[in-house]
XYZ file of C-alpha atoms in Angstrom:
763
model
C 3.794 -9.543 14.808
C 5.454 -7.619 12.438
C 9.547 -9.215 12.294
C 12.300 -7.243 11.702
C 15.086 -9.409 11.342
C 14.360 -9.671 7.285
C 14.982 -5.978 7.184
C 18.799 -5.624 7.212
C 19.742 -9.511 8.424
C 22.181 -9.714 10.819
C 24.655 -12.186 10.947
C 23.615 -16.057 13.072
C 25.709 -14.697 16.193
C 24.948 -10.856 16.409
C 27.124 -8.852 17.849
C 26.660 -4.744 18.723
C 30.544 -4.420 17.872
C 29.921 -5.010 14.518
C 27.611 -1.927 14.281
C 30.487 0.625 15.675
C 31.532 2.545 13.836
C 28.681 2.723 10.994
C 29.807 5.167 8.091
C 28.673 6.816 5.570
C 29.657 4.989 2.197
C 31.989 7.192 -0.649
C 29.845 8.657 -2.853
C 30.817 7.845 -6.134
C 29.029 7.564 -9.071
C 28.132 3.873 -10.454
C 29.012 3.471 -14.122
C 26.326 0.724 -15.136
C 24.071 0.953 -18.426
C 21.053 -0.888 -18.749
C 20.525 -3.581 -21.258
C 17.276 -4.167 -23.033
C 18.084 -7.839 -23.710
C 20.357 -8.989 -21.816
C 23.480 -10.997 -23.541
C 25.790 -12.059 -20.517
C 25.684 -14.509 -18.268
C 27.712 -12.594 -15.900
C 26.361 -11.951 -12.665
C 25.729 -8.431 -11.393
C 24.479 -9.096 -8.242
C 25.909 -9.447 -4.353
C 24.825 -12.403 -3.129
C 22.952 -12.214 0.540
C 22.814 -15.607 1.759
C 21.058 -16.642 4.760
C 22.340 -18.960 7.406
C 19.679 -21.022 6.664
C 20.589 -21.907 2.925
C 22.991 -21.562 0.555
C 22.531 -20.059 -3.113
C 23.974 -22.088 -5.817
C 22.792 -19.514 -8.724
C 22.612 -20.603 -12.009
C 22.173 -17.810 -14.814
C 19.470 -18.106 -17.458
C 21.709 -17.723 -20.981
C 19.633 -15.136 -22.713
C 22.261 -15.001 -25.745
C 20.296 -17.695 -27.265
C 17.016 -16.164 -26.820
C 14.820 -16.960 -29.042
C 11.011 -15.800 -29.097
C 8.407 -18.639 -27.787
C 5.747 -19.671 -29.961
C 2.522 -17.891 -29.028
C 0.578 -20.998 -28.080
C 3.050 -22.206 -24.845
C 1.882 -20.736 -22.113
C 1.953 -20.536 -18.244
C -0.230 -21.342 -15.369
C 0.607 -18.488 -13.070
C -0.648 -18.252 -9.896
C -1.269 -14.494 -8.155
C -1.148 -14.025 -4.575
C -2.571 -11.149 -3.354
C -5.242 -10.182 -6.023
C -5.633 -6.469 -5.195
C -5.490 -3.635 -7.509
C -2.051 -4.313 -8.449
C -2.818 -8.097 -8.706
C -5.960 -7.581 -10.895
C -3.599 -4.990 -13.061
C -1.348 -7.474 -13.860
C -3.981 -10.158 -14.005
C -5.547 -8.498 -17.560
C -2.224 -8.769 -19.365
C -1.458 -12.082 -18.265
C -5.051 -13.115 -19.550
C -4.792 -11.340 -22.695
C -1.395 -12.852 -23.830
C -3.291 -16.209 -23.150
C -2.094 -17.629 -19.884
C -3.899 -19.165 -17.437
C -4.180 -17.521 -14.475
C -5.290 -18.564 -10.723
C -5.630 -16.089 -7.683
C -6.043 -16.150 -3.910
C -6.023 -13.037 -1.413
C -6.766 -13.051 2.039
C -10.157 -10.534 0.888
C -12.805 -12.578 -1.403
C -12.134 -10.987 -4.955
C -13.771 -13.879 -6.491
C -16.254 -11.563 -8.765
C -13.523 -9.512 -10.006
C -11.507 -12.182 -11.036
C -14.212 -14.386 -13.200
C -15.237 -10.617 -14.900
C -11.612 -11.164 -15.777
C -11.467 -14.972 -16.381
C -9.323 -15.768 -13.645
C -9.874 -18.662 -11.173
C -9.799 -17.335 -7.812
C -9.140 -19.629 -4.681
C -10.298 -18.747 -0.867
C -8.188 -21.794 0.536
C -4.150 -21.103 -0.662
C -4.084 -24.926 -0.409
C -6.556 -25.857 -2.918
C -4.623 -22.877 -5.232
C -1.617 -25.024 -4.663
C -2.343 -28.339 -5.611
C -3.260 -26.995 -8.878
C 0.550 -26.987 -9.272
C 1.290 -23.473 -11.141
C 4.106 -23.033 -13.193
C 5.032 -19.273 -11.258
C 3.690 -18.006 -8.021
C 3.463 -14.315 -8.471
C 3.800 -12.216 -5.082
C 1.619 -9.241 -5.373
C 1.336 -8.599 -1.956
C 2.360 -5.481 0.178
C 5.501 -4.953 1.186
C 4.751 -5.063 4.770
C 2.723 -8.644 4.719
C 5.030 -10.449 2.072
C 7.056 -12.129 4.910
C 3.858 -13.288 6.849
C 1.993 -14.080 3.627
C 5.134 -16.388 1.946
C 4.993 -18.092 5.886
C 1.505 -19.293 5.391
C 1.522 -20.906 1.929
C 1.597 -24.576 2.304
C 4.778 -25.098 0.243
C 4.703 -28.832 0.346
C 1.470 -28.870 -1.865
C 3.559 -27.405 -4.735
C 6.090 -28.633 -7.224
C 9.575 -28.855 -5.619
C 10.932 -26.661 -8.797
C 8.254 -23.783 -9.017
C 9.322 -20.706 -9.909
C 8.454 -17.665 -7.385
C 8.577 -14.020 -8.296
C 8.423 -10.903 -6.774
C 6.757 -7.400 -7.884
C 7.875 -5.317 -4.598
C 9.587 -2.217 -5.260
C 11.995 -3.209 -2.510
C 14.797 -5.768 -3.690
C 17.088 -6.647 -1.144
C 14.645 -7.472 1.325
C 12.166 -9.605 -0.829
C 15.160 -11.416 -1.972
C 16.782 -12.161 1.756
C 12.956 -13.763 2.437
C 12.837 -15.399 -0.380
C 15.843 -16.995 -0.131
C 14.898 -17.546 3.971
C 11.788 -19.407 3.565
C 11.262 -20.701 0.636
C 13.354 -24.411 0.166
C 16.474 -24.968 -1.907
C 14.540 -26.672 -4.991
C 12.122 -23.402 -5.553
C 13.169 -21.094 -8.804
C 13.232 -17.075 -7.589
C 12.770 -14.184 -9.523
C 12.822 -11.042 -8.014
C 11.311 -8.271 -10.501
C 9.858 -4.930 -10.217
C 7.678 -3.761 -12.663
C 8.377 0.358 -12.253
C 5.025 1.557 -12.909
C 0.962 0.753 -11.905
C -2.517 1.063 -12.952
C -1.926 4.776 -13.347
C 1.292 5.457 -15.315
C 0.694 2.073 -17.345
C -2.840 2.752 -18.043
C -2.062 3.426 -21.817
C 0.165 0.788 -21.869
C 3.379 -0.707 -21.171
C 5.572 0.475 -23.931
C 9.011 2.048 -23.021
C 8.272 1.147 -19.034
C 10.988 -0.109 -17.003
C 10.866 -3.721 -16.021
C 13.814 -4.459 -13.706
C 14.444 -8.141 -12.558
C 17.075 -10.351 -11.276
C 17.127 -13.811 -11.695
C 18.105 -14.779 -8.581
C 17.946 -19.028 -8.409
C 16.903 -20.469 -11.363
C 17.980 -24.612 -11.270
C 20.515 -25.689 -14.438
C 17.659 -28.016 -16.153
C 16.213 -26.740 -19.399
C 12.940 -26.563 -18.775
C 13.108 -24.106 -15.445
C 16.013 -21.822 -17.443
C 13.291 -21.834 -20.716
C 10.030 -20.672 -17.731
C 12.009 -18.047 -16.617
C 12.938 -16.795 -19.868
C 9.197 -17.370 -20.539
C 8.168 -15.303 -17.697
C 10.368 -12.479 -18.907
C 8.593 -12.381 -22.011
C 5.060 -11.245 -20.793
C 6.928 -8.198 -20.350
C 8.712 -7.716 -23.241
C 5.820 -8.407 -25.527
C 4.306 -5.411 -23.802
C 6.956 -3.047 -24.762
C 8.963 -2.802 -21.532
C 12.366 -1.497 -21.164
C 14.439 -4.762 -20.080
C 16.835 -4.274 -17.209
C 18.373 -6.800 -15.524
C 20.204 -5.542 -12.324
C 21.094 -6.760 -9.007
C 18.909 -6.131 -5.902
C 21.219 -4.070 -3.940
C 21.925 -1.840 -7.163
C 18.077 -1.662 -7.554
C 17.695 -0.198 -3.794
C 20.449 2.355 -4.239
C 18.819 3.672 -7.675
C 15.288 3.268 -6.079
C 16.063 5.254 -2.789
C 16.993 8.322 -4.889
C 14.392 8.155 -7.601
C 11.893 6.459 -6.110
C 12.039 6.913 -2.544
C 12.533 10.916 -3.243
C 9.790 10.896 -5.835
C 7.193 9.637 -3.147
C 8.728 11.833 -0.396
C 8.617 14.911 -2.179
C 5.136 14.099 -3.432
C 3.524 13.541 0.148
C 5.064 16.484 1.779
C 3.233 18.567 -1.145
C 0.056 16.558 -0.688
C 0.144 17.865 3.444
C 0.261 21.673 1.463
C -3.207 20.778 -0.052
C -2.037 22.120 -3.370
C -4.419 23.724 -5.844
C -4.460 24.643 -9.529
C -4.222 28.457 -9.970
C -5.427 30.592 -12.864
C -1.576 31.485 -13.633
C 0.036 28.069 -13.003
C 3.374 27.473 -14.393
C 4.686 24.066 -16.579
C 6.822 23.381 -13.511
C 3.946 24.020 -11.145
C 1.629 22.123 -13.160
C 3.961 19.430 -13.291
C 4.463 18.809 -9.170
C 0.225 18.924 -9.596
C 0.739 15.893 -11.438
C 3.529 14.465 -9.056
C 1.039 14.923 -6.023
C -1.712 13.101 -8.085
C 0.417 10.089 -8.957
C 1.958 9.961 -5.727
C -1.648 10.488 -3.400
C -3.136 7.066 -4.607
C -0.669 4.982 -3.080
C -1.407 3.910 0.107
C 1.326 5.393 3.379
C 1.932 1.465 3.662
C 3.692 1.434 0.482
C 5.508 4.327 0.872
C 6.470 3.357 4.629
C 7.730 0.050 3.484
C 10.099 2.108 1.015
C 11.568 3.891 3.776
C 11.516 0.806 6.275
C 12.777 -2.109 3.538
C 15.433 -0.446 1.669
C 18.521 0.487 3.752
C 19.407 3.278 1.481
C 17.101 5.612 2.196
C 17.684 6.395 5.636
C 21.252 8.743 3.816
C 18.566 10.317 1.254
C 16.153 11.106 3.507
C 18.618 13.268 5.858
C 20.507 14.482 2.820
C 16.748 16.025 1.822
C 16.514 17.639 5.244
C 19.914 18.810 5.142
C 19.254 21.009 1.743
C 16.052 22.355 2.855
C 18.153 23.012 5.956
C 20.332 24.834 3.774
C 18.226 26.487 1.819
C 16.696 28.285 4.851
C 19.986 29.378 6.058
C 20.716 30.763 2.639
C 17.369 32.964 2.543
C 17.362 33.635 6.362
C 21.076 34.925 6.380
C 20.745 37.077 3.111
C 17.923 38.435 4.645
C 20.153 39.010 8.340
C 22.579 41.015 6.155
C 20.059 43.315 4.677
C 18.605 44.247 7.295
C 21.310 44.425 9.568
C 22.818 46.577 6.189
C 19.636 48.720 6.685
C 19.732 49.421 10.425
C 23.637 50.147 11.038
C 25.272 50.930 7.577
C 23.848 54.324 6.882
C 23.526 55.358 10.660
C 24.575 58.796 9.905
C 22.060 59.199 6.837
C 19.765 58.260 9.325
C 20.039 61.088 11.817
C 20.633 63.702 8.989
C 17.171 62.513 7.066
C 15.194 61.406 10.190
C 12.539 64.149 10.333
C 12.627 64.136 6.742
C 12.640 60.597 4.782
C 12.030 58.746 7.881
C 8.628 59.922 8.385
C 8.286 60.070 4.819
C 8.828 56.552 4.614
C 6.914 55.259 7.363
C 3.872 57.142 5.412
C 4.612 55.099 2.580
C 5.168 52.238 4.273
C 1.817 52.548 6.010
C 0.033 53.406 2.861
C 1.814 50.145 0.778
C -0.008 47.902 4.103
C -3.355 49.620 4.046
C -3.385 49.262 -0.154
C -2.158 45.629 0.565
C -4.531 44.801 2.788
C -7.773 46.419 1.503
C -6.731 44.778 -2.059
C -6.542 41.605 -0.825
C -9.907 41.691 0.617
C -11.787 43.462 -1.933
C -13.335 40.921 -4.408
C -10.367 40.547 -7.051
C -10.523 41.031 -10.589
C -12.197 37.753 -12.489
C -9.553 36.538 -14.946
C -10.876 36.725 -18.241
C -9.593 36.114 -22.057
C -7.854 39.658 -23.512
C -8.861 40.027 -27.173
C -6.548 41.759 -29.524
C -7.761 44.609 -31.183
C -7.761 43.887 -34.716
C -10.306 46.495 -36.085
C -9.475 49.708 -34.626
C -6.213 49.294 -34.150
C -4.099 48.635 -37.574
C -0.974 49.917 -39.558
C 0.929 52.670 -37.971
C -1.284 53.866 -35.522
C -1.294 50.279 -33.841
C 2.735 50.953 -33.627
C 4.279 51.770 -30.724
C 7.787 53.457 -28.795
C 8.611 51.372 -26.747
C 11.761 52.080 -24.353
C 13.234 48.633 -22.276
C 15.271 50.013 -19.190
C 17.387 46.762 -18.298
C 18.947 44.891 -21.225
C 19.865 41.574 -20.005
C 18.493 37.875 -21.360
C 14.733 38.574 -20.568
C 15.288 42.092 -21.964
C 16.308 41.206 -25.351
C 14.118 38.176 -25.339
C 11.141 40.263 -24.837
C 12.737 42.744 -27.770
C 12.810 40.106 -30.422
C 9.023 40.004 -30.473
C 8.501 43.485 -30.115
C 10.497 44.228 -32.815
C 8.895 41.714 -35.032
C 5.688 42.913 -34.502
C 6.998 45.944 -36.458
C 7.299 48.562 -33.013
C 10.379 50.739 -32.391
C 12.433 49.771 -29.737
C 14.772 51.859 -27.783
C 17.284 49.814 -24.907
C 19.006 51.435 -22.026
C 21.523 49.056 -19.534
C 24.273 49.505 -17.245
C 25.969 47.032 -19.197
C 26.873 47.761 -22.560
C 25.107 45.615 -24.999
C 25.037 47.578 -27.697
C 26.291 45.088 -30.213
C 23.521 42.594 -29.302
C 21.385 45.945 -29.896
C 22.550 46.295 -33.183
C 21.893 42.929 -34.505
C 18.121 42.653 -33.459
C 17.266 46.164 -34.889
C 17.542 48.129 -31.243
C 18.524 51.600 -30.694
C 20.736 51.496 -28.158
C 21.760 54.327 -25.202
C 24.366 54.091 -22.754
C 22.866 56.953 -21.157
C 19.212 57.527 -19.590
C 18.661 61.173 -20.125
C 19.304 60.540 -23.868
C 17.130 57.638 -24.035
C 14.449 59.914 -21.576
C 14.525 62.774 -24.135
C 13.615 60.466 -27.222
C 10.023 60.374 -25.304
C 8.833 56.642 -25.819
C 5.460 55.840 -25.186
C 6.450 53.031 -22.776
C 8.803 52.437 -20.625
C 9.215 48.558 -19.814
C 11.277 48.100 -16.323
C 13.099 44.667 -17.135
C 15.656 45.250 -14.554
C 16.371 42.324 -11.567
C 13.549 42.448 -8.359
C 16.492 43.553 -5.949
C 17.653 46.212 -8.133
C 14.145 47.646 -9.170
C 13.801 50.451 -6.880
C 17.035 51.871 -7.506
C 16.889 52.085 -11.003
C 13.085 53.719 -10.908
C 14.854 56.382 -8.904
C 17.725 56.765 -11.027
C 15.335 57.397 -14.137
C 15.527 61.081 -15.322
C 11.511 61.230 -15.291
C 11.298 64.660 -15.705
C 12.587 64.572 -19.136
C 9.756 62.228 -20.169
C 6.558 62.805 -21.286
C 4.074 63.557 -18.181
C 1.754 60.891 -19.317
C 4.340 58.364 -19.941
C 3.109 54.362 -19.339
C 5.379 52.404 -17.046
C 4.788 48.487 -16.971
C 7.068 46.318 -15.228
C 7.794 42.672 -15.494
C 8.358 41.411 -12.262
C 7.671 37.572 -10.670
C 6.254 39.563 -7.997
C 3.617 42.025 -8.410
C 2.771 44.131 -5.345
C 6.384 45.343 -4.196
C 6.526 47.447 -8.258
C 2.961 48.501 -7.696
C 3.495 50.000 -4.351
C 7.206 51.297 -5.718
C 5.876 52.802 -8.624
C 2.986 54.594 -7.060
C 5.142 55.706 -4.336
C 7.989 57.489 -6.590
C 6.159 58.302 -10.337
C 4.228 61.713 -10.548
C 0.792 60.988 -10.656
C 0.293 62.153 -14.264
C 2.244 58.808 -15.267
C -0.139 55.690 -16.245
C 1.534 52.407 -14.466
C 0.471 48.931 -16.026
C 1.986 45.871 -13.416
C 2.533 42.553 -15.634
C 4.246 38.949 -15.176
C 4.807 37.055 -18.394
C 4.720 33.931 -16.728
C 7.597 32.674 -19.101
C 10.802 33.118 -19.850
C 13.853 32.412 -22.643
C 13.540 28.770 -21.913
C 9.856 27.755 -21.527
C 9.184 30.206 -24.518
C 11.580 29.505 -26.799
C 8.660 27.444 -28.798
C 6.550 30.464 -28.913
C 4.697 32.126 -26.139
C 0.596 30.043 -27.438
C -1.459 29.422 -24.230
C 1.166 30.634 -21.981
C -0.077 32.745 -18.990
C 0.267 36.745 -19.129
C -1.009 38.359 -15.863
C -1.697 41.756 -15.604
C -2.979 44.821 -13.502
C -4.095 47.765 -15.271
C -2.986 50.036 -11.258
C -3.595 53.475 -12.914
C -4.490 54.149 -16.312
C -5.518 57.589 -17.449
C -9.145 58.257 -18.535
C -8.147 59.824 -22.007
C -8.818 57.641 -25.176
C -5.758 57.693 -26.140
C -3.942 56.663 -23.098
C -6.691 53.395 -22.466
C -5.651 52.789 -26.344
C -2.382 53.016 -25.579
C -2.368 50.439 -22.639
C -4.603 47.906 -24.725
C -2.098 48.183 -27.966
C 0.279 47.327 -26.075
C -1.227 44.205 -24.339
C -2.304 43.114 -27.647
C 1.550 42.383 -28.486
C 1.175 39.592 -26.075
C -2.375 38.720 -27.178
C -1.424 38.326 -31.007
C 1.069 35.587 -29.520
C -1.133 33.578 -28.297
C -0.742 34.234 -24.717
C -3.593 33.321 -22.307
C -4.146 36.626 -20.787
C -5.086 36.963 -17.255
C -5.950 40.171 -15.534
C -5.827 39.851 -11.635
C -4.876 42.608 -8.602
C -1.431 42.361 -7.741
C -2.348 40.942 -4.359
C -4.067 37.921 -5.636
C -1.368 37.601 -8.269
C 1.018 37.379 -5.098
C -0.646 34.663 -2.784
C -0.899 32.467 -6.559
C 2.146 32.932 -6.887
C 3.579 32.057 -3.406
C 1.539 28.847 -3.483
C 2.680 28.001 -7.000
C 5.718 29.794 -8.227
C 7.897 29.991 -5.155
C 6.804 26.306 -4.399
C 8.215 25.332 -7.311
C 10.948 27.243 -7.082
C 11.704 26.272 -3.307
C 11.838 22.216 -4.338
C 13.753 23.044 -7.694
C 16.626 24.292 -5.317
C 16.295 22.009 -2.592
C 16.278 18.713 -5.154
C 19.293 20.962 -6.907
C 21.528 20.350 -3.752
C 21.332 16.771 -3.484
C 23.161 16.480 -7.163
C 20.458 14.348 -8.842
C 21.343 12.595 -11.916
C 19.255 10.029 -14.057
C 19.138 6.628 -13.104
C 18.893 3.243 -15.683
C 15.643 3.311 -13.883
C 14.153 6.117 -13.895
C 10.360 6.405 -12.824
C 7.817 9.080 -14.121
C 7.811 11.067 -11.353
C 11.580 11.161 -10.931
C 11.686 12.428 -14.356
C 9.558 15.287 -13.801
C 11.509 16.079 -10.665
C 14.461 16.086 -13.092
C 13.183 18.528 -15.622
C 12.148 20.747 -12.340
C 15.994 20.628 -11.318
C 16.770 22.130 -14.790
C 14.041 24.508 -14.977
C 15.044 25.846 -11.539
C 18.812 25.699 -11.805
C 18.965 28.099 -14.800
C 17.656 31.066 -12.837
C 19.835 32.793 -10.604
C 19.785 33.248 -6.882
C 18.542 36.629 -7.275
C 15.533 35.770 -8.510
C 14.334 33.302 -6.167
C 15.827 35.654 -3.158
C 13.563 38.110 -5.128
C 10.559 36.099 -4.846
C 11.196 35.205 -0.955
C 12.114 38.712 -0.210
C 9.107 40.872 -2.005
C 6.340 38.932 -1.374
C 4.281 38.733 1.790
C 2.812 35.103 1.268
C 5.956 33.838 0.381
C 7.298 33.734 4.326
C 3.972 31.888 4.997
C 4.480 28.998 2.324
C 7.968 28.530 3.366
C 6.545 27.567 7.162
C 4.044 25.022 5.724
C 6.690 23.542 3.643
C 8.840 23.041 6.501
C 5.893 21.877 8.560
C 4.483 19.411 6.059
C 8.399 18.138 6.413
C 7.998 17.313 10.015
C 5.124 15.832 9.749
C 5.975 13.659 7.391
C 8.983 12.890 9.677
C 6.990 12.609 12.408
C 4.822 10.017 10.698
C 7.740 7.739 9.862
C 9.497 7.901 12.840
C 6.370 7.518 14.896
C 5.679 4.551 13.661
C 9.108 3.040 13.581
C 9.241 3.753 17.393
C 5.830 2.366 17.699
C 7.033 -0.997 16.473
C 10.248 -0.824 18.376
C 8.504 -0.677 21.472
C 5.718 -3.016 20.592
C 8.909 -5.653 19.870
C 10.331 -4.653 22.921
C 7.386 -5.006 25.496
C 6.018 -7.883 23.988
C 9.247 -9.571 23.943
C 9.756 -8.571 27.843
C 5.894 -10.403 28.341
C 6.775 -13.523 26.399
C 9.792 -13.553 28.389
C 7.460 -13.823 31.986
C 4.724 -16.410 30.421
C 7.792 -18.785 29.513
C 9.553 -18.834 33.008
C 8.916 -22.244 33.803
C 10.263 -23.199 30.365
C 13.592 -25.767 31.041
C 16.692 -23.343 31.079
C 17.919 -24.320 27.302
C 14.334 -23.374 25.829
C 14.225 -19.985 28.180
C 17.907 -19.560 27.007
C 17.048 -20.089 23.314
C 13.775 -17.792 23.392
C 15.783 -14.840 25.052
C 18.606 -15.111 22.513
C 15.998 -14.836 19.613
C 14.488 -11.869 21.734
C 17.755 -9.783 21.702
C 18.483 -10.855 17.673
C 15.410 -9.271 17.089
C 15.836 -6.344 19.166
C 19.181 -5.858 17.963
C 18.000 -6.282 13.988
C 15.458 -3.785 14.533
C 18.273 -1.773 16.934
C 20.207 -1.698 13.705
C 17.931 0.434 11.467
C 17.869 3.151 14.468
C 21.883 3.097 14.719
C 22.230 3.683 11.028
C 20.119 6.787 11.048
C 21.641 8.482 14.092
C 25.282 7.274 12.500
C 24.213 9.009 10.034
C 22.933 12.342 11.584
C 26.625 12.531 12.959
C 28.249 11.908 10.104
C 26.554 14.574 8.156
C 27.351 17.124 11.172
C 30.680 16.129 11.657
C 31.864 19.547 11.809
C 29.426 21.112 13.564
C 28.783 18.588 16.331
C 32.254 18.040 17.091
C 32.086 21.714 18.415
C 28.629 21.809 20.251
C 27.818 19.865 23.499
C 27.837 15.850 23.419
C 25.324 13.909 24.611
C 24.977 10.322 26.043
C 21.629 8.389 25.270
C 21.482 4.991 26.958
C 19.059 2.257 25.253
C 18.788 -0.684 27.894
C 17.603 -3.928 25.501
C 17.138 -6.919 28.186
C 20.328 -8.032 29.012
C 22.217 -5.604 26.895
C 23.093 -2.176 27.848
C 23.903 0.486 24.877
C 25.466 3.870 24.905
C 25.295 6.037 21.913
C 26.563 9.213 20.770
C 24.339 11.764 19.014
C 23.367 15.126 18.004
C 21.020 16.675 20.220
C 18.292 17.277 17.438
C 14.162 17.121 18.611
C 13.295 14.205 16.082
C 15.858 11.679 17.424
C 14.263 11.731 20.387
C 10.961 11.822 19.296
C 12.289 8.257 17.344
C 13.511 7.133 20.770
C 10.678 8.423 23.248
C 10.573 7.072 26.326
C 12.840 4.760 25.727
C 15.853 6.946 25.750
C 17.912 7.883 28.842
C 19.658 11.159 28.508
C 22.882 12.219 30.475
C 24.436 15.555 30.552
C 27.799 13.827 30.615
C 30.563 15.261 28.139
C 31.346 11.862 25.959
C 34.840 12.423 23.412
C 34.344 12.382 19.787
C 37.437 11.564 17.245
C 38.433 13.785 14.980
C 37.585 11.810 11.922
C 33.681 12.041 13.357
C 33.482 8.301 13.934
C 30.680 7.244 16.644
C 31.964 5.894 19.866
C 29.911 2.602 21.009
C 30.278 1.255 24.540
C 28.755 -1.934 25.004
C 28.358 -4.157 28.114
C 26.945 -7.712 27.312
C 26.303 -9.863 30.677
C 27.611 -12.984 30.272
C 24.884 -15.566 28.812
């Protein structure tokens, strides 16, 4: 049975009063600079001493570190010869070390192919007296495996090293199980077979010399083991186990959580992938290769992840509130803001609006079920259009950042560019060689061949209706560059006379992603309405040629298909970026490649306005479905984690009860000892639950203090515990049928602290 006391080890005499009140640690920035080669003997770690063992740690002195001769080798025994154990063994062998291995499964053939001596019996392995025992077991099985080793058959000063992804748990287990005369290094190579398939250079290796004896040979052995990773080019970071787990909760656990949520969405590559979406696909591929046991271990055995998990949940809820709150305001304004106008125009504009909406819905539906145009690479018309005939007179309406971004390339290619915007950008336009107009009538009277709308999604309809289109040539080509396509397509068709041509486009890049050129960046377009006249067809192709000449990947696609793909790629990318932005993520001394991906994603999406993101949500009919799928995926992941936690708690409680009945004939002293152990184990498990419950309350102080309070009573053996919690459905899933819910009102103090009423019977 999996034992929980080693999760967050309680004091020798556990008391629930030590759990109340449970408060979140104050948020602060840890000022820590990693050192590639430590040059100090100062201990960074906070020592957690077991009641059964005392730590007398002497750190190695790396200040006098010298590289050992290559002829010196260690005898290293790998316990747990699965994928990761074999991954490390390859490098150990290549450096000339003697490698032994033991595992519950028979990996003798794999060991033989690597040049490793494999032992099915751990006694046989330990009798070989290895210098180093390298634990490559899973987080969940580590304690069981460690306790099963015949430690008396080893040399008394053997060095034990773990490579788990959580460090405080591993440190406490090693200190608790191993005799005092064994040396201990807690390490975390922050890479694996996938991320290090091209070598270990530049990848982080985090370690803490937990307990190293004073003798020179033991100090030297520790240094020689660490040199294995240093020789491979790893960035060596000496860090306390406690500090590692704080950083890992943000970087490693958060990365795995995002990866697993996205994996549940079954994301697939699309013809219009953005760089951000490509990075998310890579993240899913990297994290999906790890077992759920590894992810559950990160959740269960790092006490910092509960706070991170709740913060992620709150960030997602906050983003949903922003979106739906703004949507509510828009609907409310439409319903009640212009009531008088609605009465006057009810017989005219109202019917036309309904007719237009019906046509829009019908058109969208039919387009969705038609066979969509296949994507292809557009080729420039170099032969047919050359010289001045190929140049266009292009008017940009909306001369903000994106309009100016496009104008630079238009001007560089020799096109005549005009511009109009509500704000005055005349100075910028003059420097770029663009003719700027402060009056839309003046611009339209210049008879541009192409009108490029670079307005925001939210203002597009208003801008279109404000243009004096009667002053334009009747065959003028209208082009939009919005991130949603069905919305502007319907706007154009409803508001522009039938003699205007329409081209809906989406350059899937911007000033940031396209700052080094547009080569191989996707440009999506749909020829919504192009006249059959040869000059109009040629004009459309010449405009598309602007982007083809810059090396864009030209993709012709219907507006409906674009929005379908964009909801699953662009909207999801922006949603994850904005959720993570709310967490205030910062670079850590031990960033993984996956965490670097998340940081880059936040940086790229944070530069866009909320109006752009809201427009993606509001004007793409598929976005709502993707948001709900994302919500369901996150809830499903929570159910998996807390459901498994509930199963472990239930098993411990009821198996302990059964064992108590079986031992009813034992002497009173033995029975008392057994009951104490059961209560201790249950309390240690409950400690994890209480931390999470307190965290929920802390994060909801303002709203919770005004809401109806509820009391939950959990009975453990001779212990009755009453706690206050917020009425959230997943809290009840966590405790399941172990919880008794009462409707009585319980006082909550103004500072939001949790009240715990504990009644213990006299033992």
